[in-house]
Amino acid sequence: MTKFEELHKLKDLMEKDDSLPLKGVANKLVFGSGNTEAKILCIGEGPGRQEDIEGLPFVGQAGKLLDKLLLLAGVERKKVFITNVVHHRPPNNRDPLPDEISAYGKYLDQIIEIIKPKIIITLGRFSMNKFLPDVFISQAHGKSFKIGKIIVIPMYHPAASLRNGKILELEKMDFQNLKKILGKII
Ligand code: URA
Protein backbone atom coordinates (compact mmCIF):
# COMPACT_ATOMS: atom_id res chain seq x y z
CA MET A 1 0.00 0.00 0.00
CA THR A 2 1.23 3.53 -0.71
CA LYS A 3 1.37 6.12 2.06
CA PHE A 4 -1.60 7.83 0.39
CA GLU A 5 -3.64 4.62 0.61
CA GLU A 6 -2.56 3.93 4.19
CA LEU A 7 -3.57 7.44 5.26
CA HIS A 8 -6.95 7.08 3.55
CA LYS A 9 -7.53 3.81 5.37
CA LEU A 10 -6.64 5.46 8.67
CA LYS A 11 -8.93 8.40 7.91
CA ASP A 12 -11.82 5.99 7.25
CA LEU A 13 -11.18 4.27 10.59
CA MET A 14 -11.14 7.63 12.33
CA GLU A 15 -14.41 8.71 10.68
CA LYS A 16 -16.07 5.60 12.15
CA ASP A 17 -14.56 5.93 15.64
CA ASP A 18 -17.42 7.11 17.87
CA SER A 19 -15.18 7.04 20.95
CA LEU A 20 -13.37 10.21 19.83
CA PRO A 21 -14.35 12.72 22.52
CA LEU A 22 -14.99 15.80 20.35
CA LYS A 23 -16.80 13.99 17.54
CA GLY A 24 -20.26 14.84 18.87
CA VAL A 25 -19.59 18.57 19.12
CA ALA A 26 -17.73 19.10 15.84
CA ASN A 27 -18.96 19.33 12.28
CA LYS A 28 -16.22 17.59 10.27
CA LEU A 29 -13.18 15.44 10.96
CA VAL A 30 -10.02 17.36 10.07
CA PHE A 31 -7.67 14.47 9.47
CA GLY A 32 -4.88 16.39 7.75
CA SER A 33 -3.87 17.24 4.22
CA GLY A 34 -0.92 17.80 1.97
CA ASN A 35 1.86 15.80 0.39
CA THR A 36 1.68 12.23 1.63
CA GLU A 37 5.35 11.73 0.61
CA ALA A 38 6.43 14.83 2.55
CA LYS A 39 9.71 14.99 4.46
CA ILE A 40 8.21 17.71 6.65
CA LEU A 41 5.15 17.19 8.85
CA CYS A 42 3.54 20.24 10.49
CA ILE A 43 1.40 19.59 13.56
CA GLY A 44 -0.97 22.27 14.84
CA GLU A 45 -3.31 22.32 17.80
CA GLY A 46 -6.84 21.66 16.59
CA PRO A 47 -9.28 22.78 13.91
CA GLY A 48 -10.85 26.22 14.17
CA ARG A 49 -14.19 27.42 12.77
CA GLN A 50 -13.21 27.43 9.10
CA GLU A 51 -11.37 24.11 9.33
CA ASP A 52 -14.45 22.56 10.98
CA ILE A 53 -16.58 23.74 8.05
CA GLU A 54 -14.17 22.59 5.32
CA GLY A 55 -12.69 19.49 6.95
CA LEU A 56 -9.16 20.73 6.12
CA PRO A 57 -6.39 22.00 8.42
CA PHE A 58 -5.15 25.59 8.48
CA VAL A 59 -7.54 27.08 5.93
CA GLY A 60 -8.49 30.17 8.00
CA GLN A 61 -6.45 33.27 8.89
CA ALA A 62 -3.79 31.29 10.79
CA GLY A 63 -3.44 29.06 7.75
CA LYS A 64 -2.86 32.02 5.44
CA LEU A 65 -0.09 33.19 7.75
CA LEU A 66 1.35 29.66 7.92
CA ASP A 67 1.59 29.60 4.10
CA LYS A 68 3.62 32.84 4.19
CA LEU A 69 5.83 31.63 7.03
CA LEU A 70 6.62 28.40 5.18
CA LEU A 71 7.61 30.44 2.15
CA LEU A 72 10.10 32.38 4.34
CA ALA A 73 11.74 28.99 4.88
CA GLY A 74 11.62 28.33 1.13
CA VAL A 75 8.92 25.68 1.52
CA GLU A 76 5.73 25.59 -0.52
CA ARG A 77 2.71 24.35 1.41
CA LYS A 78 2.06 21.65 -1.16
CA LYS A 79 5.39 20.06 -0.19
CA VAL A 80 4.41 19.39 3.45
CA PHE A 81 1.74 17.37 5.23
CA ILE A 82 -0.26 19.22 7.88
CA THR A 83 -2.29 17.76 10.73
CA ASN A 84 -3.26 18.57 14.32
CA VAL A 85 -3.05 17.24 17.87
CA VAL A 86 -6.85 16.87 17.93
CA HIS A 87 -8.79 16.32 14.73
CA HIS A 88 -12.21 17.66 15.72
CA ARG A 89 -12.84 21.29 16.70
CA PRO A 90 -12.98 21.89 20.46
CA PRO A 91 -16.09 23.94 21.36
CA ASN A 92 -15.50 27.70 20.95
CA ASN A 93 -11.85 26.99 20.06
CA ARG A 94 -10.98 26.19 23.68
CA ASP A 95 -7.68 24.45 24.40
CA PRO A 96 -7.74 20.68 23.94
CA LEU A 97 -7.93 18.78 27.27
CA PRO A 98 -5.34 16.13 28.26
CA ASP A 99 -7.86 13.27 27.79
CA GLU A 100 -8.72 14.57 24.34
CA ILE A 101 -5.06 14.88 23.35
CA SER A 102 -4.45 11.28 24.38
CA ALA A 103 -7.60 9.97 22.62
CA TYR A 104 -6.57 11.54 19.30
CA GLY A 105 -2.91 10.81 20.01
CA LYS A 106 -3.13 7.21 18.89
CA TYR A 107 -4.17 8.40 15.42
CA LEU A 108 -1.56 11.15 15.33
CA ASP A 109 1.07 8.54 16.17
CA GLN A 110 -0.10 6.44 13.21
CA ILE A 111 -0.02 9.45 10.88
CA ILE A 112 3.60 10.05 11.94
CA GLU A 113 4.37 6.34 11.49
CA ILE A 114 2.94 6.32 7.96
CA ILE A 115 4.48 9.60 6.75
CA LYS A 116 7.86 8.89 8.41
CA PRO A 117 8.91 12.56 8.25
CA LYS A 118 12.49 13.66 8.68
CA ILE A 119 11.32 16.87 10.30
CA ILE A 120 8.31 17.71 12.44
CA ILE A 121 7.43 21.37 12.85
CA THR A 122 5.20 21.78 15.87
CA LEU A 123 2.91 24.81 15.88
CA GLY A 124 2.09 25.93 19.40
CA ARG A 125 2.71 24.42 22.79
CA PHE A 126 0.28 21.48 22.64
CA SER A 127 2.01 19.81 19.73
CA MET A 128 5.44 20.80 21.09
CA ASN A 129 4.60 19.18 24.44
CA LYS A 130 3.84 15.86 22.73
CA PHE A 131 7.57 15.57 21.94
CA LEU A 132 9.10 17.93 24.49
CA PRO A 133 6.92 17.76 27.60
CA ASP A 134 9.25 19.76 29.83
CA VAL A 135 10.19 22.79 27.75
CA PHE A 136 8.65 26.23 27.39
CA ILE A 137 7.89 27.55 23.95
CA SER A 138 9.42 30.92 24.84
CA GLN A 139 12.79 29.13 25.20
CA ALA A 140 12.48 26.35 22.63
CA HIS A 141 10.97 28.14 19.62
CA GLY A 142 13.02 27.89 16.45
CA LYS A 143 15.51 25.37 17.88
CA SER A 144 16.04 21.81 16.62
CA PHE A 145 15.64 18.76 18.86
CA LYS A 146 16.59 15.26 17.74
CA ILE A 147 13.93 12.85 19.02
CA GLY A 148 14.74 9.34 17.87
CA LYS A 149 15.25 9.62 14.12
CA ILE A 150 13.14 12.75 13.77
CA ILE A 151 14.17 16.39 14.11
CA VAL A 152 11.48 18.33 15.95
CA ILE A 153 11.42 22.10 15.53
CA PRO A 154 8.95 23.91 17.78
CA MET A 155 7.42 27.10 16.40
CA TYR A 156 4.93 29.53 17.87
CA HIS A 157 1.35 28.92 16.76
CA PRO A 158 0.51 31.28 13.86
CA ALA A 159 -2.67 32.32 15.70
CA ALA A 160 -0.46 33.61 18.55
CA SER A 161 1.47 35.67 15.99
CA LEU A 162 -1.78 37.11 14.64
CA ARG A 163 -2.61 38.29 18.16
CA ASN A 164 0.83 39.60 19.11
CA GLY A 165 3.18 41.57 16.85
CA LYS A 166 6.28 40.72 18.93
CA ILE A 167 5.61 37.01 18.55
CA LEU A 168 5.05 37.53 14.83
CA GLU A 169 8.52 39.09 14.51
CA LEU A 170 10.11 36.18 16.42
CA GLU A 171 8.21 33.67 14.35
CA LYS A 172 9.30 35.28 11.07
CA MET A 173 12.93 35.09 12.23
CA ASP A 174 12.45 31.44 13.22
CA PHE A 175 11.10 30.53 9.78
CA GLN A 176 13.87 32.48 8.02
CA ASN A 177 16.37 30.55 10.12
CA LEU A 178 14.53 27.31 9.31
CA LYS A 179 15.64 27.76 5.72
CA LYS A 180 19.27 27.31 6.86
CA ILE A 181 18.38 24.30 9.05
CA LEU A 182 16.50 22.62 6.19
CA GLY A 183 19.40 23.27 3.84
CA LYS A 184 21.57 21.06 6.03
CA ILE A 185 19.02 18.27 6.54
CA ILE A 186 17.04 17.87 3.31
N1 URA B 1 -5.16 26.11 14.19
C1 URA B 1 -4.69 24.86 14.35
O1 URA B 1 -3.99 24.57 15.30
N2 URA B 1 -5.01 23.96 13.45
C2 URA B 1 -5.76 24.23 12.40
O2 URA B 1 -6.01 23.32 11.61
C3 URA B 1 -6.22 25.54 12.23
C4 URA B 1 -5.91 26.46 13.14
XYZ file of N, CA, C and O and ligand atoms in Angstrom:
752
model
N 0.840 -1.212 0.000
C 0.000 0.000 0.000
C 0.875 1.262 0.000
O 1.887 1.298 0.698
N 0.480 2.270 -0.742
C 1.226 3.528 -0.711
C 0.875 4.292 0.574
O -0.127 3.988 1.232
N 1.675 5.304 0.883
C 1.374 6.125 2.064
C -0.001 6.786 1.904
O -0.771 6.903 2.856
N -0.302 7.205 0.684
C -1.599 7.829 0.385
C -2.746 6.877 0.747
O -3.708 7.248 1.413
N -2.591 5.609 0.328
C -3.644 4.617 0.612
C -3.728 4.318 2.110
O -4.821 4.196 2.670
N -2.566 4.215 2.733
C -2.564 3.929 4.185
C -3.237 5.054 4.969
O -3.988 4.817 5.910
N -2.964 6.295 4.556
C -3.566 7.439 5.255
C -5.082 7.473 5.033
O -5.851 7.784 5.945
N -5.509 7.110 3.822
C -6.950 7.080 3.554
C -7.655 6.031 4.396
O -8.748 6.255 4.915
N -6.974 4.882 4.550
C -7.533 3.805 5.371
C -7.673 4.279 6.827
O -8.683 4.052 7.486
N -6.621 4.957 7.300
C -6.638 5.462 8.674
C -7.744 6.517 8.850
O -8.448 6.534 9.860
N -7.884 7.367 7.840
C -8.927 8.404 7.914
C -10.321 7.751 7.994
O -11.169 8.176 8.780
N -10.523 6.703 7.208
C -11.818 5.994 7.246
C -12.073 5.412 8.634
O -13.186 5.487 9.155
N -11.022 4.831 9.236
C -11.175 4.273 10.594
C -11.553 5.371 11.583
O -12.415 5.197 12.446
N -10.900 6.510 11.416
C -11.138 7.631 12.329
C -12.562 8.176 12.187
O -13.204 8.530 13.167
N -13.032 8.225 10.943
C -14.405 8.709 10.677
C -15.430 7.840 11.420
O -16.469 8.322 11.851
N -15.101 6.548 11.554
C -16.068 5.602 12.152
C -15.905 5.480 13.660
O -16.680 4.788 14.307
N -14.871 6.103 14.218
C -14.563 5.925 15.642
C -15.429 6.859 16.512
O -15.127 8.037 16.679
N -16.504 6.292 17.057
C -17.422 7.107 17.867
C -16.883 7.388 19.263
O -17.496 8.116 20.034
N -15.735 6.787 19.613
C -15.177 7.045 20.949
C -14.402 8.368 20.985
O -14.016 8.832 22.063
N -14.155 8.965 19.827
C -13.370 10.214 19.827
C -14.167 11.308 20.546
O -15.313 11.604 20.178
N -13.568 11.914 21.589
C -14.354 12.720 22.521
C -14.997 13.989 21.940
O -16.001 14.451 22.463
N -14.431 14.540 20.876
C -14.992 15.796 20.348
C -15.875 15.562 19.121
O -16.380 16.504 18.524
N -16.057 14.291 18.776
C -16.799 13.990 17.543
C -18.219 14.563 17.586
O -18.690 15.144 16.615
N -18.860 14.419 18.748
C -20.255 14.836 18.871
C -20.468 16.343 18.813
O -21.576 16.800 18.539
N -19.419 17.107 19.068
C -19.586 18.573 19.119
C -18.991 19.265 17.888
O -19.107 20.476 17.743
N -18.358 18.492 17.017
C -17.730 19.100 15.837
C -18.558 18.802 14.592
O -19.419 17.916 14.594
N -18.264 19.540 13.543
C -18.965 19.334 12.276
C -18.233 18.254 11.466
O -18.780 17.189 11.202
N -16.968 18.538 11.109
C -16.219 17.594 10.269
C -14.937 17.112 10.942
O -14.325 17.863 11.714
N -14.517 15.919 10.577
C -13.181 15.439 10.957
C -12.152 16.208 10.119
O -12.316 16.353 8.907
N -11.122 16.705 10.807
C -10.018 17.363 10.075
C -8.805 16.448 10.249
O -8.022 16.591 11.190
N -8.696 15.505 9.353
C -7.667 14.467 9.469
C -6.270 15.032 9.219
O -5.308 14.746 9.934
N -6.185 15.869 8.178
C -4.878 16.391 7.752
C -4.870 16.424 6.239
O -5.710 15.783 5.602
N -3.939 17.188 5.676
C -3.865 17.235 4.217
C -2.466 17.626 3.785
O -1.674 18.134 4.572
N -2.203 17.397 2.518
C -0.921 17.802 1.966
C -0.250 16.669 1.221
O -0.911 15.741 0.743
N 1.068 16.758 1.153
C 1.864 15.803 0.389
C 2.116 14.556 1.242
O 2.796 14.630 2.264
N 1.558 13.448 0.822
C 1.684 12.225 1.633
C 3.110 11.652 1.578
O 3.458 10.770 2.354
N 3.932 12.160 0.672
C 5.346 11.728 0.608
C 6.265 12.787 1.239
O 7.478 12.781 1.009
N 5.671 13.695 2.021
C 6.433 14.832 2.554
C 7.563 14.396 3.487
O 7.430 13.403 4.216
N 8.638 15.185 3.475
C 9.707 14.993 4.464
C 9.433 15.833 5.699
O 10.022 15.626 6.754
N 8.539 16.819 5.535
C 8.213 17.713 6.652
C 6.741 17.536 7.028
O 5.858 17.623 6.175
N 6.518 17.292 8.325
C 5.155 17.193 8.850
C 4.938 18.364 9.806
O 5.739 18.561 10.725
N 3.897 19.149 9.569
C 3.541 20.241 10.493
C 2.374 19.774 11.359
O 1.401 19.207 10.835
N 2.485 20.008 12.655
C 1.405 19.589 13.564
C 0.911 20.805 14.348
O 1.664 21.414 15.110
N -0.353 21.152 14.125
C -0.973 22.271 14.843
C -1.698 21.785 16.083
O -1.450 20.679 16.593
N -2.619 22.615 16.542
C -3.306 22.323 17.796
C -4.627 21.589 17.519
O -4.782 20.428 17.868
N -5.545 22.266 16.894
C -6.838 21.657 16.586
C -7.572 22.542 15.607
O -7.241 23.725 15.471
N -8.568 21.991 14.916
C -9.283 22.777 13.913
C -10.005 23.972 14.526
O -10.489 23.908 15.659
N -10.046 25.065 13.794
C -10.854 26.222 14.171
C -12.168 26.200 13.393
O -12.534 25.175 12.806
N -12.840 27.349 13.372
C -14.186 27.416 12.773
C -14.176 27.047 11.290
O -14.966 26.235 10.829
N -13.247 27.655 10.549
C -13.213 27.425 9.098
C -12.796 25.989 8.761
O -13.335 25.368 7.848
N -11.849 25.477 9.547
C -11.374 24.106 9.327
C -12.509 23.109 9.594
O -12.654 22.105 8.891
N -13.322 23.409 10.616
C -14.451 22.556 10.983
C -15.494 22.538 9.857
O -16.146 21.528 9.608
N -15.625 23.660 9.161
C -16.578 23.744 8.045
C -16.035 22.970 6.839
O -16.737 22.197 6.208
N -14.740 23.164 6.552
C -14.173 22.593 5.316
C -13.595 21.186 5.483
O -13.367 20.486 4.501
N -13.300 20.810 6.724
C -12.688 19.494 6.950
C -11.214 19.450 6.576
O -10.637 18.384 6.365
N -10.588 20.639 6.490
C -9.163 20.732 6.119
C -8.414 21.578 7.149
O -8.991 22.537 7.688
N -7.132 21.254 7.404
C -6.388 22.000 8.420
C -5.880 23.347 7.887
O -5.591 23.479 6.690
N -5.783 24.287 8.773
C -5.147 25.588 8.483
C -5.645 26.219 7.172
O -4.856 26.521 6.285
N -6.968 26.400 7.097
C -7.536 27.081 5.925
C -8.079 28.470 6.286
O -8.528 29.198 5.407
N -8.028 28.843 7.580
C -8.493 30.168 7.999
C -7.338 31.166 8.014
O -6.334 30.995 7.313
N -7.469 32.200 8.831
C -6.454 33.267 8.889
C -5.080 32.730 9.320
O -4.055 33.108 8.755
N -5.080 31.855 10.331
C -3.793 31.286 10.793
C -3.145 30.483 9.668
O -1.916 30.468 9.522
N -3.961 29.840 8.871
C -3.444 29.058 7.747
C -2.815 29.940 6.683
O -1.779 29.576 6.099
N -3.437 31.095 6.437
C -2.862 32.020 5.438
C -1.492 32.497 5.907
O -0.547 32.616 5.121
N -1.395 32.773 7.216
C -0.095 33.188 7.755
C 0.902 32.025 7.669
O 2.063 32.235 7.292
N 0.447 30.823 7.986
C 1.349 29.661 7.917
C 1.928 29.507 6.504
O 3.125 29.240 6.342
N 1.094 29.703 5.491
C 1.586 29.603 4.100
C 2.747 30.578 3.878
O 3.758 30.222 3.263
N 2.567 31.817 4.385
C 3.623 32.840 4.187
C 4.871 32.492 4.985
O 5.995 32.684 4.516
N 4.683 31.989 6.195
C 5.835 31.628 7.035
C 6.627 30.497 6.379
O 7.864 30.537 6.334
N 5.922 29.514 5.851
C 6.617 28.398 5.182
C 7.427 28.918 4.005
O 8.558 28.482 3.778
N 6.874 29.889 3.293
C 7.612 30.444 2.146
C 8.888 31.158 2.598
O 9.884 31.149 1.870
N 8.870 31.763 3.813
C 10.098 32.380 4.340
C 11.203 31.326 4.498
O 12.382 31.636 4.403
N 10.761 30.085 4.754
C 11.740 28.989 4.879
C 12.007 28.341 3.522
O 12.705 27.321 3.450
N 11.409 28.886 2.475
C 11.617 28.332 1.134
C 10.805 27.076 0.878
O 11.144 26.274 0.011
N 9.717 26.903 1.638
C 8.919 25.681 1.520
C 7.509 26.028 1.034
O 6.811 26.834 1.656
N 7.104 25.404 -0.058
C 5.725 25.586 -0.516
C 4.815 24.670 0.291
O 5.189 23.531 0.594
N 3.621 25.157 0.586
C 2.715 24.353 1.413
C 2.442 22.979 0.800
O 2.291 21.986 1.506
N 2.380 22.933 -0.517
C 2.061 21.648 -1.155
C 3.164 20.596 -0.966
O 2.958 19.422 -1.267
N 4.297 21.018 -0.432
C 5.391 20.065 -0.195
C 5.305 19.380 1.176
O 6.042 18.447 1.456
N 4.455 19.927 2.076
C 4.409 19.389 3.446
C 3.068 18.693 3.697
O 2.121 18.871 2.934
N 3.022 17.903 4.759
C 1.735 17.369 5.226
C 1.405 18.093 6.523
O 2.295 18.351 7.340
N 0.141 18.447 6.693
C -0.262 19.215 7.878
C -1.392 18.491 8.606
O -2.373 18.056 7.984
N -1.221 18.332 9.918
C -2.294 17.756 10.727
C -2.315 18.467 12.082
O -1.682 19.518 12.243
N -3.067 17.924 13.020
C -3.256 18.571 14.320
C -3.152 17.556 15.453
O -3.219 16.348 15.217
N -3.071 18.084 16.668
C -3.048 17.238 17.871
C -4.434 16.633 18.120
O -4.556 15.472 18.501
N -5.480 17.415 17.916
C -6.845 16.868 17.932
C -7.483 17.183 16.580
O -7.194 18.220 15.973
N -8.322 16.253 16.128
C -8.792 16.317 14.734
C -10.266 16.683 14.611
O -10.844 16.564 13.532
N -10.870 17.055 15.734
C -12.208 17.660 15.717
C -12.105 18.984 16.465
O -11.308 19.104 17.414
N -12.935 19.956 16.085
C -12.842 21.289 16.698
C -13.339 21.285 18.149
O -14.486 20.907 18.406
N -12.489 21.729 19.087
C -12.978 21.886 20.465
C -14.002 23.033 20.505
O -13.840 24.018 19.786
N -15.045 22.907 21.335
C -16.086 23.942 21.359
C -15.496 25.332 21.599
O -14.632 25.500 22.467
N -15.962 26.308 20.836
C -15.498 27.704 20.955
C -13.976 27.845 20.894
O -13.419 28.759 21.505
N -13.322 26.939 20.217
C -11.848 26.990 20.064
C -11.099 26.920 21.389
O -9.980 27.420 21.491
N -11.716 26.304 22.404
C -10.980 26.186 23.675
C -9.778 25.261 23.488
O -9.691 24.523 22.504
N -8.852 25.328 24.465
C -7.680 24.453 24.405
C -8.123 22.989 24.493
O -9.061 22.666 25.229
N -7.424 22.101 23.781
C -7.742 20.678 23.942
C -7.363 20.197 25.346
O -6.350 20.639 25.902
N -8.177 19.293 25.912
C -7.925 18.777 27.268
C -6.986 17.563 27.187
O -6.924 16.892 26.142
N -6.280 17.270 28.289
C -5.340 16.134 28.262
C -5.968 14.818 27.779
O -5.365 14.096 26.982
N -7.192 14.521 28.220
C -7.855 13.270 27.789
C -8.122 13.277 26.291
O -8.075 12.240 25.630
N -8.456 14.456 25.778
C -8.723 14.566 24.335
C -7.421 14.370 23.548
O -7.382 13.643 22.552
N -6.355 15.005 24.045
C -5.065 14.877 23.350
C -4.645 13.408 23.309
O -4.173 12.911 22.291
N -4.885 12.692 24.422
C -4.453 11.285 24.382
C -5.391 10.443 23.517
O -4.938 9.515 22.836
N -6.681 10.759 23.467
C -7.601 9.973 22.617
C -7.246 10.117 21.131
O -7.257 9.139 20.377
N -6.930 11.328 20.710
C -6.572 11.544 19.300
C -5.111 11.145 19.037
O -4.727 10.921 17.893
N -4.345 11.066 20.137
C -2.908 10.813 20.007
C -2.587 9.505 19.313
O -1.603 9.402 18.580
N -3.444 8.504 19.520
C -3.129 7.214 18.890
C -3.225 7.323 17.369
O -2.496 6.654 16.636
N -4.087 8.190 16.878
C -4.174 8.398 15.423
C -3.013 9.274 14.936
O -2.448 9.013 13.880
N -2.691 10.296 15.725
C -1.560 11.151 15.335
C -0.285 10.309 15.241
O 0.505 10.454 14.301
N -0.122 9.405 16.205
C 1.067 8.536 16.169
C 1.103 7.717 14.878
O 2.164 7.520 14.288
N -0.073 7.251 14.454
C -0.102 6.440 13.215
C 0.169 7.307 11.984
O 0.811 6.854 11.033
N -0.309 8.542 12.010
C -0.021 9.449 10.882
C 1.497 9.638 10.773
O 2.077 9.559 9.689
N 2.137 9.846 11.929
C 3.596 10.045 11.941
C 4.285 8.773 11.424
O 5.206 8.838 10.616
N 3.784 7.630 11.876
C 4.370 6.339 11.493
C 4.252 6.113 9.979
O 5.167 5.599 9.336
N 3.136 6.529 9.410
C 2.941 6.318 7.959
C 3.794 7.311 7.158
O 4.498 6.932 6.220
N 3.738 8.571 7.529
C 4.482 9.601 6.754
C 6.003 9.420 6.910
O 6.756 9.686 5.996
N 6.412 9.007 8.111
C 7.857 8.891 8.412
C 8.618 10.166 8.027
O 9.551 10.135 7.192
N 8.233 11.302 8.617
C 8.909 12.558 8.250
C 10.326 12.606 8.791
O 10.632 11.952 9.795
N 11.162 13.394 8.124
C 12.490 13.658 8.678
C 12.386 14.757 9.721
O 13.154 14.805 10.678
N 11.448 15.676 9.451
C 11.320 16.865 10.304
C 9.862 17.054 10.704
O 8.964 16.944 9.855
N 9.655 17.333 11.983
C 8.314 17.707 12.441
C 8.378 19.145 12.933
O 9.208 19.484 13.792
N 7.541 19.987 12.362
C 7.426 21.366 12.852
C 6.172 21.415 13.717
O 5.062 21.153 13.230
N 6.365 21.681 15.003
C 5.202 21.784 15.872
C 4.767 23.244 15.915
O 5.599 24.152 15.953
N 3.468 23.450 15.884
C 2.912 24.807 15.876
C 2.136 24.996 17.174
O 1.038 24.452 17.330
N 2.740 25.701 18.108
C 2.089 25.927 19.401
C 2.530 24.916 20.442
O 3.183 23.916 20.140
N 2.142 25.203 21.684
C 2.713 24.419 22.789
C 2.114 23.019 22.904
O 2.764 22.102 23.392
N 0.870 22.820 22.453
C 0.282 21.485 22.643
C 1.001 20.444 21.791
O 1.282 19.345 22.250
N 1.297 20.792 20.553
C 2.011 19.807 19.725
C 3.476 19.724 20.158
O 4.071 18.647 20.151
N 4.066 20.853 20.582
C 5.445 20.804 21.092
C 5.524 19.854 22.291
O 6.442 19.023 22.390
N 4.549 19.976 23.208
C 4.601 19.178 24.436
C 4.442 17.671 24.197
O 4.816 16.867 25.043
N 3.903 17.304 23.053
C 3.840 15.860 22.725
C 5.259 15.277 22.654
O 5.507 14.163 23.075
N 6.192 16.049 22.118
C 7.570 15.566 21.937
C 8.510 16.074 23.025
O 9.496 15.433 23.352
N 8.210 17.258 23.524
C 9.098 17.926 24.490
C 8.234 18.393 25.665
O 7.855 19.564 25.756
N 7.889 17.425 26.553
C 6.921 17.761 27.605
C 7.413 18.791 28.611
O 6.608 19.452 29.256
N 8.735 18.931 28.735
C 9.253 19.758 29.829
C 9.844 21.090 29.391
O 10.582 21.709 30.152
N 9.579 21.518 28.174
C 10.189 22.788 27.754
C 9.114 23.869 27.578
O 7.930 23.569 27.452
N 9.562 25.100 27.605
C 8.653 26.231 27.390
C 8.862 26.754 25.979
O 10.003 26.874 25.515
N 7.779 27.116 25.331
C 7.889 27.553 23.946
C 8.705 28.842 23.832
O 9.413 29.059 22.850
N 8.658 29.661 24.875
C 9.423 30.923 24.843
C 10.932 30.650 24.761
O 11.682 31.480 24.271
N 11.364 29.478 25.254
C 12.788 29.130 25.197
C 13.132 28.222 24.016
O 14.244 28.266 23.497
N 12.166 27.402 23.611
C 12.483 26.351 22.630
C 12.187 26.761 21.183
O 12.699 26.127 20.254
N 11.423 27.837 20.983
C 10.972 28.141 19.618
C 12.150 28.318 18.661
O 13.170 28.932 19.000
N 12.007 27.731 17.502
C 13.016 27.888 16.446
C 14.228 26.972 16.571
O 15.045 26.908 15.667
N 14.336 26.255 17.704
C 15.505 25.365 17.881
C 15.190 23.967 17.343
O 14.025 23.602 17.195
N 16.244 23.184 17.105
C 16.044 21.806 16.617
C 16.318 20.817 17.740
O 17.300 20.967 18.463
N 15.471 19.813 17.851
C 15.640 18.760 18.860
C 15.589 17.412 18.148
O 14.624 17.149 17.418
N 16.588 16.591 18.352
C 16.586 15.259 17.738
C 15.841 14.314 18.662
O 16.244 14.099 19.813
N 14.710 13.787 18.203
C 13.932 12.854 19.024
C 13.875 11.547 18.244
O 13.145 11.458 17.245
N 14.614 10.553 18.681
C 14.742 9.340 17.872
C 15.375 9.726 16.541
O 16.398 10.400 16.496
N 14.689 9.317 15.446
C 15.250 9.620 14.120
C 14.740 10.953 13.568
O 15.113 11.360 12.472
N 13.832 11.576 14.319
C 13.144 12.755 13.774
C 13.688 14.040 14.401
O 13.997 14.075 15.594
N 13.790 15.085 13.577
C 14.166 16.394 14.108
C 12.887 17.194 14.340
O 12.093 17.399 13.409
N 12.673 17.578 15.584
C 11.475 18.334 15.950
C 11.866 19.799 16.123
O 12.820 20.114 16.841
N 11.139 20.665 15.435
C 11.415 22.104 15.527
C 10.142 22.815 16.015
O 9.166 22.919 15.270
N 10.147 23.252 17.265
C 8.951 23.915 17.778
C 8.855 25.353 17.267
O 9.847 26.084 17.267
N 7.687 25.730 16.833
C 7.420 27.105 16.402
C 6.210 27.628 17.183
O 5.354 26.830 17.612
N 6.141 28.946 17.298
C 4.925 29.529 17.871
C 3.738 29.188 16.974
O 3.893 28.994 15.761
N 2.548 29.140 17.574
C 1.353 28.924 16.763
C 1.063 30.198 15.954
O 1.113 31.303 16.512
N 0.783 30.065 14.656
C 0.506 31.276 13.856
C -0.621 32.139 14.435
O -0.591 33.368 14.288
N -1.588 31.522 15.110
C -2.671 32.321 15.698
C -2.124 33.235 16.803
O -2.614 34.352 16.996
N -1.087 32.778 17.513
C -0.463 33.614 18.551
C 0.218 34.811 17.890
O 0.188 35.930 18.413
N 0.814 34.578 16.719
C 1.469 35.671 15.988
C 0.458 36.673 15.451
O 0.748 37.862 15.346
N -0.732 36.183 15.116
C -1.776 37.107 14.635
C -2.262 38.012 15.771
O -2.693 39.134 15.539
N -2.151 37.502 16.994
C -2.606 38.289 18.158
C -1.525 39.218 18.688
O -1.832 40.208 19.349
N -0.251 38.890 18.434
C 0.832 39.604 19.111
C 1.984 39.891 18.131
O 2.657 38.971 17.668
N 2.179 41.161 17.839
C 3.184 41.573 16.852
C 4.601 41.152 17.213
O 5.409 40.866 16.325
N 4.911 41.120 18.530
C 6.277 40.719 18.934
C 6.504 39.245 18.612
O 7.585 38.859 18.159
N 5.492 38.441 18.864
C 5.606 37.007 18.546
C 5.711 36.825 17.036
O 6.497 36.012 16.547
N 4.971 37.619 16.297
C 5.051 37.530 14.832
C 6.482 37.788 14.353
O 7.001 37.058 13.493
N 7.133 38.797 14.923
C 8.519 39.087 14.508
C 9.445 37.914 14.830
O 10.277 37.526 14.010
N 9.290 37.350 16.046
C 10.114 36.184 16.419
C 9.846 35.011 15.477
O 10.764 34.325 15.036
N 8.569 34.820 15.185
C 8.210 33.671 14.346
C 8.766 33.828 12.926
O 9.240 32.865 12.325
N 8.728 35.052 12.408
C 9.297 35.279 11.067
C 10.792 34.955 11.073
O 11.310 34.329 10.148
N 11.479 35.389 12.137
C 12.925 35.093 12.226
C 13.152 33.579 12.301
O 14.063 33.055 11.675
N 12.298 32.900 13.087
C 12.454 31.439 13.219
C 12.289 30.749 11.865
O 13.022 29.810 11.545
N 11.318 31.190 11.075
C 11.097 30.530 9.779
C 12.203 30.895 8.783
O 12.578 30.070 7.955
N 12.724 32.135 8.885
C 13.869 32.478 8.019
C 15.068 31.594 8.362
O 15.761 31.087 7.490
N 15.268 31.398 9.650
C 16.366 30.554 10.119
C 16.150 29.087 9.741
O 17.100 28.346 9.491
N 14.870 28.692 9.690
C 14.526 27.311 9.315
C 15.078 26.973 7.932
O 15.468 25.835 7.664
N 15.109 27.983 7.075
C 15.636 27.759 5.721
C 17.070 27.203 5.793
O 17.417 26.264 5.072
N 17.871 27.782 6.706
C 19.267 27.307 6.856
C 19.272 25.887 7.423
O 20.041 25.027 6.980
N 18.422 25.637 8.421
C 18.385 24.304 9.047
C 18.005 23.268 7.999
O 18.613 22.214 7.886
N 16.973 23.582 7.198
C 16.501 22.619 6.194
C 17.583 22.356 5.147
O 17.736 21.232 4.675
N 18.322 23.416 4.825
C 19.397 23.273 3.839
C 20.398 22.199 4.241
O 20.955 21.510 3.394
N 20.584 22.052 5.558
C 21.565 21.055 6.034
C 20.954 19.647 6.109
O 21.668 18.663 6.029
N 19.640 19.580 6.288
C 19.018 18.270 6.538
C 18.437 17.632 5.266
O 18.543 16.427 5.058
N 17.798 18.455 4.434
C 17.041 17.867 3.305
C 17.874 17.918 2.019
O 18.554 18.861 1.749
N -5.165 26.110 14.186
C -4.692 24.859 14.349
O -3.989 24.566 15.295
N -5.015 23.962 13.452
C -5.763 24.229 12.400
O -6.010 23.317 11.608
C -6.220 25.541 12.233
C -5.914 26.462 13.141
